[in-house]
Amino acid sequence: MERLQDKRIVITGGNSGIGLASAKAFAREGARSLLFGRDKATLASAHDSLAGHSAGTIAGDVSRLEDLDRLMESASSTFEKIDVLLVNAGVADSAPFADTTPELFDKVLGVNVKGAYFTIQKALPHLADGASVIITGSVVNELGMPGMSVYGMSKAAMRNLARSLTAEFADRNIRVNVLQPGPIETPIYGRIGLSEDEIKGMSEMILGKVPANRFGSAEEVAEAAVFLASDESSYVRGTELNVDGGMTAV
């Protein structure tokens, strides 16, 4: 039997990158996922790519609480209960500290912190006892990187949130962990507000710090997500699982 047989899963940011790769890995293990994302076209494509293992799609923005209400209403009517919640939606807009605007600050914190926090709060009444909550973090939580102060701060907040919720949800046996990717080839790099030359320079700088000598793939992160979603991780709580090619180890 597959490791996630009949698991009911909700994924925010499920229309591309790590979210979609995870949905495909979950499907291979017997689960069905409800995908949430902002782009209707990529949601439709993601739904088609899951070949019957998608429970549906919902278009919306995690920073809008009314959109989260719609998501959880749909999840409740589709699944009754949620076994796995992958809190994956995020943005990585960046700028040097001196050039960071209030608009950039509000956007990143609105999605990465407010969006993640209230995704979990809105899902809580619908989570099955013993459910797994997986928050997509980043190694920037542990590393200082030029131009990434707001993004790094937002991901550091997720690390503490996982600890707090681990204690708070203990009575329902709900485990909360952070899936912490390092440099991964995903579409997010094309949406961070940098020029192609700046992205190339940043990529070369990052790659020099990775013992694996390459960027990882979304599929490699998805394999770690399967572990955290499965009962194999039943004694793993309140921690982060680094999938970073050794970047934070040396």
Short mmCIF file of C-alpha atoms in Angstrom, two decimals:
data_model
loop_
_atom_site.label_atom_id
_atom_site.label_comp_id
_atom_site.label_asym_id
_atom_site.label_seq_id
_atom_site.Cartn_x
_atom_site.Cartn_y
_atom_site.Cartn_z
CA MET A 1 0.00 0.00 0.00
CA GLU A 2 1.19 3.52 -0.79
CA ARG A 3 2.49 5.60 2.10
CA LEU A 4 -0.25 8.21 1.78
CA GLN A 5 -3.13 5.96 0.82
CA ASP A 6 -6.43 7.89 1.05
CA LYS A 7 -4.79 10.90 2.72
CA ARG A 8 -6.71 14.15 2.20
CA ILE A 9 -4.32 17.00 1.48
CA VAL A 10 -4.62 20.77 1.02
CA ILE A 11 -1.72 22.61 -0.65
CA THR A 12 -1.40 26.38 -0.88
CA GLY A 13 0.81 27.48 -3.74
CA GLY A 14 -0.02 24.14 -5.32
CA ASN A 15 -0.03 25.35 -8.91
CA SER A 16 3.74 25.33 -9.55
CA GLY A 17 7.20 24.65 -8.16
CA ILE A 18 7.50 22.77 -4.88
CA GLY A 19 3.73 22.78 -4.32
CA LEU A 20 2.93 21.07 -7.61
CA ALA A 21 5.86 18.66 -7.35
CA SER A 22 4.61 17.69 -3.89
CA ALA A 23 1.06 17.17 -5.18
CA LYS A 24 2.44 14.78 -7.81
CA ALA A 25 4.53 12.92 -5.23
CA PHE A 26 1.53 12.70 -2.91
CA ALA A 27 -0.61 11.34 -5.75
CA ARG A 28 1.96 8.65 -6.46
CA GLU A 29 1.63 7.58 -2.82
CA GLY A 30 -2.16 7.32 -2.96
CA ALA A 31 -3.32 10.77 -1.78
CA ARG A 32 -5.66 13.34 -3.28
CA SER A 33 -4.86 17.03 -3.06
CA LEU A 34 -6.90 20.21 -3.19
CA LEU A 35 -4.74 22.89 -4.81
CA PHE A 36 -4.89 26.60 -3.99
CA GLY A 37 -3.09 29.34 -5.92
CA ARG A 38 -3.47 32.77 -7.44
CA ASP A 39 -3.14 31.91 -11.15
CA LYS A 40 -6.16 30.19 -12.69
CA ALA A 41 -4.30 29.06 -15.81
CA THR A 42 -1.51 27.30 -13.93
CA LEU A 43 -4.05 25.82 -11.52
CA ALA A 44 -5.93 24.30 -14.44
CA SER A 45 -2.70 22.90 -15.86
CA ALA A 46 -1.72 21.49 -12.46
CA HIS A 47 -5.12 19.84 -12.11
CA ASP A 48 -4.76 18.18 -15.51
CA SER A 49 -1.23 16.97 -14.73
CA LEU A 50 -2.43 15.06 -11.66
CA ALA A 51 -4.49 12.70 -13.81
CA GLY A 52 -7.43 12.17 -11.49
CA HIS A 53 -5.56 12.55 -8.21
CA SER A 54 -6.55 16.20 -7.78
CA ALA A 55 -9.58 16.85 -5.62
CA GLY A 56 -9.99 20.21 -7.31
CA THR A 57 -8.54 23.71 -7.42
CA ILE A 58 -9.37 26.99 -5.73
CA ALA A 59 -8.08 30.34 -7.00
CA GLY A 60 -7.21 32.89 -4.35
CA ASP A 61 -4.61 34.83 -2.41
CA VAL A 62 -3.44 33.61 1.02
CA SER A 63 -3.11 37.20 2.23
CA ARG A 64 -6.88 37.64 1.79
CA LEU A 65 -8.75 36.03 4.66
CA GLU A 66 -11.96 35.72 2.68
CA ASP A 67 -10.09 33.63 0.10
CA LEU A 68 -8.81 31.35 2.86
CA ASP A 69 -12.39 30.98 4.12
CA ARG A 70 -13.45 29.82 0.65
CA LEU A 71 -10.56 27.36 0.55
CA MET A 72 -11.44 25.77 3.87
CA GLU A 73 -15.15 25.64 3.05
CA SER A 74 -14.27 23.77 -0.14
CA ALA A 75 -11.88 21.46 1.72
CA SER A 76 -14.55 20.69 4.29
CA SER A 77 -17.17 19.86 1.69
CA THR A 78 -14.71 17.84 -0.40
CA PHE A 79 -12.83 15.94 2.30
CA GLU A 80 -14.76 16.44 5.56
CA LYS A 81 -11.36 16.43 7.32
CA ILE A 82 -7.81 17.38 6.27
CA ASP A 83 -5.01 14.90 6.98
CA VAL A 84 -2.13 17.00 5.62
CA LEU A 85 -1.83 20.77 5.19
CA LEU A 86 1.12 21.95 3.09
CA VAL A 87 1.53 25.68 3.73
CA ASN A 88 3.61 26.43 0.68
CA ALA A 89 2.43 29.72 -0.87
CA GLY A 90 5.12 32.36 -0.71
CA VAL A 91 6.89 35.23 -2.43
CA ALA A 92 10.59 36.07 -2.44
CA ASP A 93 10.63 39.72 -3.53
CA SER A 94 13.95 41.18 -2.47
CA ALA A 95 15.93 44.41 -2.34
CA PRO A 96 18.95 45.80 -0.50
CA PHE A 97 18.03 46.89 3.02
CA ALA A 98 18.44 50.60 2.21
CA ASP A 99 16.12 50.28 -0.79
CA THR A 100 13.36 48.19 0.79
CA THR A 101 10.01 49.95 0.48
CA PRO A 102 7.00 49.66 2.77
CA GLU A 103 5.15 48.14 -0.18
CA LEU A 104 7.71 45.34 -0.59
CA PHE A 105 7.75 44.78 3.18
CA ASP A 106 3.96 44.53 3.37
CA LYS A 107 3.75 42.20 0.35
CA VAL A 108 6.33 39.70 1.63
CA LEU A 109 5.08 39.70 5.22
CA GLY A 110 1.47 39.64 4.02
CA VAL A 111 1.96 36.43 2.06
CA ASN A 112 4.75 34.64 3.90
CA VAL A 113 3.74 35.43 7.49
CA LYS A 114 0.13 36.60 7.62
CA GLY A 115 -0.88 34.21 4.85
CA ALA A 116 0.80 31.19 6.44
CA TYR A 117 -0.42 32.02 9.95
CA PHE A 118 -4.07 32.40 8.98
CA THR A 119 -3.98 29.47 6.57
CA ILE A 120 -3.25 27.26 9.57
CA GLN A 121 -5.74 29.07 11.81
CA LYS A 122 -8.54 28.74 9.25
CA ALA A 123 -7.66 25.08 8.68
CA LEU A 124 -7.51 24.14 12.36
CA PRO A 125 -11.22 23.26 12.81
CA HIS A 126 -10.98 21.03 9.73
CA LEU A 127 -7.75 19.19 10.59
CA ALA A 128 -8.09 15.56 11.60
CA ASP A 129 -6.58 14.60 14.93
CA GLY A 130 -3.07 13.37 14.19
CA ALA A 131 -2.80 15.55 11.08
CA SER A 132 0.50 16.81 9.66
CA VAL A 133 1.07 20.51 9.03
CA ILE A 134 4.07 21.22 6.80
CA ILE A 135 5.30 24.80 6.40
CA THR A 136 7.64 25.56 3.51
CA GLY A 137 10.49 27.61 4.93
CA SER A 138 13.93 28.43 3.56
CA VAL A 139 17.57 28.07 4.54
CA VAL A 140 17.61 31.88 4.60
CA ASN A 141 16.04 31.33 8.01
CA GLU A 142 19.54 30.29 9.14
CA LEU A 143 21.78 32.26 6.77
CA GLY A 144 22.30 35.97 6.29
CA MET A 145 22.12 36.88 2.60
CA PRO A 146 22.46 40.37 1.11
CA GLY A 147 19.21 41.75 -0.23
CA MET A 148 17.08 39.11 1.47
CA SER A 149 16.40 40.76 4.85
CA VAL A 150 12.60 40.85 4.57
CA TYR A 151 12.33 37.39 3.04
CA GLY A 152 14.70 35.93 5.62
CA MET A 153 12.77 37.55 8.46
CA SER A 154 9.52 36.09 7.13
CA LYS A 155 10.96 32.58 7.03
CA ALA A 156 12.53 32.90 10.48
CA ALA A 157 9.04 33.68 11.76
CA MET A 158 7.83 30.35 10.36
CA ARG A 159 10.50 28.52 12.35
CA ASN A 160 9.16 29.93 15.60
CA LEU A 161 5.55 29.41 14.54
CA ALA A 162 6.21 25.69 14.09
CA ARG A 163 7.64 25.48 17.61
CA SER A 164 4.73 27.36 19.15
CA LEU A 165 2.08 25.34 17.36
CA THR A 166 3.79 22.06 18.18
CA ALA A 167 3.20 22.84 21.85
CA GLU A 168 -0.28 24.24 21.31
CA PHE A 169 -1.56 21.38 19.13
CA ALA A 170 -0.11 18.56 21.24
CA ASP A 171 -3.48 17.66 22.76
CA ARG A 172 -4.77 16.76 19.28
CA ASN A 173 -1.58 14.97 18.23
CA ILE A 174 -1.13 17.39 15.32
CA ARG A 175 2.50 17.68 14.30
CA VAL A 176 3.93 20.84 12.74
CA ASN A 177 7.26 20.90 10.92
CA VAL A 178 9.14 23.18 8.55
CA LEU A 179 10.32 21.86 5.20
CA GLN A 180 13.38 23.99 4.56
CA PRO A 181 14.66 24.07 0.95
CA GLY A 182 18.01 25.46 -0.06
CA PRO A 183 18.66 26.71 -3.60
CA ILE A 184 16.01 25.00 -5.72
CA GLU A 185 15.21 25.48 -9.40
CA THR A 186 11.65 26.85 -9.20
CA PRO A 187 9.70 29.65 -10.95
CA ILE A 188 10.01 31.86 -7.85
CA TYR A 189 13.44 33.09 -8.99
CA GLY A 190 11.82 34.80 -11.95
CA ARG A 191 9.44 36.72 -9.68
CA ILE A 192 11.77 38.32 -7.13
CA GLY A 193 12.23 41.69 -8.79
CA LEU A 194 15.82 41.22 -9.99
CA SER A 195 17.25 41.50 -13.50
CA GLU A 196 18.56 38.43 -15.31
CA ASP A 197 22.13 39.52 -14.63
CA GLU A 198 21.37 40.00 -10.93
CA ILE A 199 19.72 36.58 -10.73
CA LYS A 200 22.72 35.01 -12.49
CA GLY A 201 25.14 36.68 -10.08
CA MET A 202 23.08 35.64 -7.06
CA SER A 203 22.86 32.07 -8.37
CA GLU A 204 26.63 31.85 -8.83
CA MET A 205 27.20 33.22 -5.34
CA ILE A 206 24.78 30.72 -3.79
CA LEU A 207 26.14 27.78 -5.76
CA GLY A 208 29.60 28.43 -4.38
CA LYS A 209 28.23 27.67 -0.91
CA VAL A 210 26.54 24.36 -1.76
CA PRO A 211 28.61 21.18 -1.23
CA ALA A 212 26.37 19.33 -3.71
CA ASN A 213 27.65 21.77 -6.39
CA ARG A 214 24.23 22.18 -7.97
CA PHE A 215 20.77 23.56 -7.41
CA GLY A 216 18.21 21.07 -6.20
CA SER A 217 14.94 20.20 -7.89
CA ALA A 218 11.40 20.70 -6.69
CA GLU A 219 10.98 16.92 -6.95
CA GLU A 220 13.75 16.36 -4.41
CA VAL A 221 12.01 18.67 -1.95
CA ALA A 222 8.73 16.86 -2.65
CA GLU A 223 10.25 13.55 -1.52
CA ALA A 224 10.97 15.14 1.86
CA ALA A 225 7.40 16.46 1.93
CA VAL A 226 6.12 12.90 1.44
CA PHE A 227 8.07 11.82 4.53
CA LEU A 228 6.64 14.66 6.64
CA ALA A 229 3.13 13.93 5.35
CA SER A 230 3.35 10.21 6.07
CA ASP A 231 3.03 8.32 9.32
CA GLU A 232 6.77 7.64 9.06
CA SER A 233 7.33 11.09 10.57
CA SER A 234 5.00 10.53 13.54
CA TYR A 235 7.77 11.33 16.05
CA VAL A 236 9.11 14.35 14.13
CA ARG A 237 7.64 17.54 15.53
CA GLY A 238 8.47 21.22 15.78
CA THR A 239 11.64 20.99 13.73
CA GLU A 240 12.95 21.80 10.27
CA LEU A 241 14.03 19.34 7.60
CA ASN A 242 16.76 20.89 5.46
CA VAL A 243 16.83 19.93 1.79
CA ASP A 244 19.73 22.14 0.80
CA GLY A 245 22.61 20.12 -0.65
CA GLY A 246 24.55 20.64 2.57
CA MET A 247 24.44 24.45 2.38
CA THR A 248 23.68 24.98 6.08
CA ALA A 249 25.95 22.17 7.27
CA VAL A 250 29.31 23.65 6.27
#
